[in-house]
PDB file of C-alpha atoms in Angstrom:
ATOM      1  CA  UNK A   1      17.155  -4.580 -20.380  1.00 63.00           C
ATOM      2  CA  UNK A   2      17.486  -1.797 -18.425  1.00 85.00           C
ATOM      3  CA  UNK A   3      13.911   0.156 -19.489  1.00 87.00           C
ATOM      4  CA  UNK A   4      12.525  -3.399 -19.639  1.00 89.00           C
ATOM      5  CA  UNK A   5      12.794  -3.284 -15.267  1.00 88.00           C
ATOM      6  CA  UNK A   6      11.936   0.276 -15.062  1.00 88.00           C
ATOM      7  CA  UNK A   7       8.144  -0.681 -17.325  1.00 90.00           C
ATOM      8  CA  UNK A   8       8.429  -3.883 -15.524  1.00 92.00           C
ATOM      9  CA  UNK A   9       8.751  -2.086 -12.338  1.00 91.00           C
ATOM     10  CA  UNK A  10       6.722   0.694 -12.781  1.00 92.00           C
ATOM     11  CA  UNK A  11       3.882  -0.984 -14.095  1.00 94.00           C
ATOM     12  CA  UNK A  12       3.805  -3.218 -10.524  1.00 94.00           C
ATOM     13  CA  UNK A  13       3.778  -1.149  -8.532  1.00 92.00           C
ATOM     14  CA  UNK A  14       1.084   0.919  -9.892  1.00 93.00           C
ATOM     15  CA  UNK A  15      -1.315  -2.253 -10.205  1.00 94.00           C
ATOM     16  CA  UNK A  16      -0.121  -2.356  -6.472  1.00 92.00           C
ATOM     17  CA  UNK A  17      -1.271   1.189  -5.998  1.00 89.00           C
ATOM     18  CA  UNK A  18      -4.345  -0.429  -7.629  1.00 92.00           C
ATOM     19  CA  UNK A  19      -5.029  -3.296  -5.233  1.00 90.00           C
ATOM     20  CA  UNK A  20      -3.940  -1.409  -1.776  1.00 84.00           C
ATOM     21  CA  UNK A  21      -5.367   1.927  -2.142  1.00 85.00           C
ATOM     22  CA  UNK A  22      -8.706   0.472  -3.503  1.00 88.00           C
ATOM     23  CA  UNK A  23      -9.199  -1.990  -1.056  1.00 85.00           C
ATOM     24  CA  UNK A  24      -9.479   0.525   1.083  1.00 81.00           C
ATOM     25  CA  UNK A  25     -11.529   2.890  -0.475  1.00 86.00           C
ATOM     26  CA  UNK A  26     -13.975   0.022  -1.325  1.00 85.00           C
ATOM     27  CA  UNK A  27     -14.037  -0.798   2.911  1.00 81.00           C
ATOM     28  CA  UNK A  28     -15.012   2.235   3.982  1.00 80.00           C
ATOM     29  CA  UNK A  29     -17.146   3.611   0.520  1.00 85.00           C
ATOM     30  CA  UNK A  30     -19.151   0.306   0.477  1.00 84.00           C
ATOM     31  CA  UNK A  31     -18.257  -2.717   3.103  1.00 81.00           C
ATOM     32  CA  UNK A  32     -17.907  -1.076   6.403  1.00 79.00           C
ATOM     33  CA  UNK A  33     -21.396   1.350   5.325  1.00 81.00           C
ATOM     34  CA  UNK A  34     -24.048  -2.075   4.010  1.00 81.00           C
ATOM     35  CA  UNK A  35     -21.803  -4.529   6.459  1.00 79.00           C
ATOM     36  CA  UNK A  36     -21.843  -2.654   9.826  1.00 76.00           C
ATOM     37  CA  UNK A  37     -24.082  -4.739  11.246  1.00 79.00           C
ATOM     38  CA  UNK A  38     -22.865  -7.843  10.642  1.00 75.00           C
ATOM     39  CA  UNK A  39     -19.220  -8.570  12.365  1.00 73.00           C
ATOM     40  CA  UNK A  40     -18.926 -11.835  10.633  1.00 82.00           C
ATOM     41  CA  UNK A  41     -19.347 -10.703   7.319  1.00 81.00           C
ATOM     42  CA  UNK A  42     -16.787  -7.999   7.714  1.00 78.00           C
ATOM     43  CA  UNK A  43     -14.403 -10.207   9.360  1.00 79.00           C
ATOM     44  CA  UNK A  44     -14.257 -12.645   6.594  1.00 82.00           C
ATOM     45  CA  UNK A  45     -13.908  -9.782   4.180  1.00 81.00           C
ATOM     46  CA  UNK A  46     -10.808  -8.633   6.260  1.00 78.00           C
ATOM     47  CA  UNK A  47      -9.502 -12.334   6.745  1.00 83.00           C
ATOM     48  CA  UNK A  48      -9.572 -12.910   2.796  1.00 86.00           C
ATOM     49  CA  UNK A  49      -8.258  -9.298   1.479  1.00 83.00           C
ATOM     50  CA  UNK A  50      -5.119  -9.517   4.333  1.00 84.00           C
ATOM     51  CA  UNK A  51      -3.048 -11.740   1.981  1.00 88.00           C
ATOM     52  CA  UNK A  52      -3.817  -9.176  -1.272  1.00 88.00           C
ATOM     53  CA  UNK A  53      -2.809  -6.422   1.130  1.00 85.00           C
ATOM     54  CA  UNK A  54       0.281  -8.224   1.991  1.00 88.00           C
ATOM     55  CA  UNK A  55       1.698  -8.985  -1.597  1.00 92.00           C
ATOM     56  CA  UNK A  56       0.818  -5.339  -2.768  1.00 91.00           C
ATOM     57  CA  UNK A  57       3.154  -4.370   0.071  1.00 87.00           C
ATOM     58  CA  UNK A  58       5.575  -6.213  -0.358  1.00 92.00           C
ATOM     59  CA  UNK A  59       5.893  -5.725  -3.786  1.00 93.00           C
ATOM     60  CA  UNK A  60       4.966  -1.971  -3.000  1.00 86.00           C
ATOM     61  CA  UNK A  61       9.296  -2.696  -0.905  1.00 87.00           C
ATOM     62  CA  UNK A  62      10.150  -4.179  -4.275  1.00 91.00           C
ATOM     63  CA  UNK A  63       9.614  -1.920  -7.297  1.00 92.00           C
ATOM     64  CA  UNK A  64       9.511   0.988  -4.572  1.00 86.00           C
ATOM     65  CA  UNK A  65      13.161   0.371  -3.487  1.00 84.00           C
ATOM     66  CA  UNK A  66      14.800  -0.058  -7.272  1.00 86.00           C
ATOM     67  CA  UNK A  67      12.306   2.643  -8.754  1.00 84.00           C
ATOM     68  CA  UNK A  68      13.733   5.019  -5.980  1.00 83.00           C
ATOM     69  CA  UNK A  69      18.268   4.341  -7.028  1.00 81.00           C
ATOM     70  CA  UNK A  70      17.214   4.737 -10.904  1.00 82.00           C
ATOM     71  CA  UNK A  71      15.757   7.885 -10.038  1.00 76.00           C
ATOM     72  CA  UNK A  72      18.008  11.261 -10.655  1.00 74.00           C
ATOM     73  CA  UNK A  73      16.301  13.011  -7.511  1.00 74.00           C
ATOM     74  CA  UNK A  74      17.617  10.303  -5.305  1.00 76.00           C
ATOM     75  CA  UNK A  75      20.158  12.693  -3.094  1.00 75.00           C
ATOM     76  CA  UNK A  76      20.492   9.874  -0.392  1.00 75.00           C
ATOM     77  CA  UNK A  77      18.934   7.969   2.592  1.00 75.00           C
ATOM     78  CA  UNK A  78      17.781  10.641   4.394  1.00 74.00           C
ATOM     79  CA  UNK A  79      18.361  13.765   2.189  1.00 77.00           C
ATOM     80  CA  UNK A  80      15.847  15.725   2.335  1.00 78.00           C
ATOM     81  CA  UNK A  81      17.815  18.204  -0.147  1.00 79.00           C
ATOM     82  CA  UNK A  82      15.402  18.754  -3.234  1.00 86.00           C
ATOM     83  CA  UNK A  83      12.112  19.056  -3.939  1.00 87.00           C
ATOM     84  CA  UNK A  84      11.900  15.170  -4.614  1.00 82.00           C
ATOM     85  CA  UNK A  85      12.960  14.227  -1.251  1.00 82.00           C
ATOM     86  CA  UNK A  86      10.676  16.418   0.501  1.00 87.00           C
ATOM     87  CA  UNK A  87       7.609  14.156  -2.152  1.00 87.00           C
ATOM     88  CA  UNK A  88       8.915  11.099  -0.980  1.00 83.00           C
ATOM     89  CA  UNK A  89       9.205  11.398   2.002  1.00 86.00           C
ATOM     90  CA  UNK A  90       5.145  12.736   2.278  1.00 91.00           C
ATOM     91  CA  UNK A  91       4.362  10.198   0.688  1.00 84.00           C
ATOM     92  CA  UNK A  92       5.698   7.523   3.428  1.00 84.00           C
ATOM     93  CA  UNK A  93       4.142   9.045   6.174  1.00 91.00           C
ATOM     94  CA  UNK A  94       0.827   8.839   4.202  1.00 88.00           C
ATOM     95  CA  UNK A  95       1.288   5.232   2.756  1.00 80.00           C
ATOM     96  CA  UNK A  96       2.940   4.432   6.361  1.00 84.00           C
ATOM     97  CA  UNK A  97      -0.346   5.738   7.451  1.00 88.00           C
ATOM     98  CA  UNK A  98      -2.788   4.035   5.722  1.00 77.00           C
ATOM     99  CA  UNK A  99      -0.791   0.577   7.206  1.00 77.00           C
ATOM    100  CA  UNK A 100      -0.894   2.128  10.318  1.00 83.00           C
ATOM    101  CA  UNK A 101      -5.009   1.967  10.653  1.00 78.00           C
ATOM    102  CA  UNK A 102      -5.436  -1.354   8.556  1.00 69.00           C
ATOM    103  CA  UNK A 103      -3.436  -2.758  10.919  1.00 72.00           C
ATOM    104  CA  UNK A 104      -5.535  -0.378  14.035  1.00 72.00           C
ATOM    105  CA  UNK A 105      -8.836  -1.538  11.770  1.00 61.00           C
ATOM    106  CA  UNK A 106      -8.597  -5.129  11.186  1.00 55.00           C
ATOM    107  CA  UNK A 107      -7.965  -6.375  14.953  1.00 44.00           C
ATOM    108  CA  UNK A 108     -11.607  -4.449  15.899  1.00 49.00           C
ATOM    109  CA  UNK A 109     -12.944  -5.403  12.606  1.00 48.00           C
ATOM    110  CA  UNK A 110     -12.035  -9.635  14.350  1.00 47.00           C
ATOM    111  CA  UNK A 111     -13.171  -8.569  17.731  1.00 48.00           C
ATOM    112  CA  UNK A 112     -17.210  -7.609  16.760  1.00 47.00           C
ATOM    113  CA  UNK A 113     -18.564 -10.785  16.280  1.00 44.00           C
TER     114      UNK A 113
END
C-alpha cells in the first residue's frame, strides 16, 4: 500500500507541475503576445484558468508534503543540513515566486479593460 501511495503522490505531483508551469509558459509565450491589445480576452483567460491553478496548488501542497515526509533526505522542518534540504529550499522559493507573480499579474490583467 505504501508503494501505491508513493506512486499516486508522485503522479499527481507531476500532473500539477505540468498544469501550473504549463499555464505560465502558455501565458507568457502565446496569450500575452497574441492578445496584448485585447484586455477582455486576457481577463477571460485569467478567470477560466484560476480554478485549475488553485486545484494544482492544493495538489502540490498535499502530495508535496507526503513526498517530503517520506524522503530519506528530509531532516525536519527548516533543517537544511544536507544538499537535498538546500535544493528543496530553492525549489520552494521558486514556486512561491511564481505564485506571487501570478497573483501580482492577475489584478493588473483585469484592469486592462
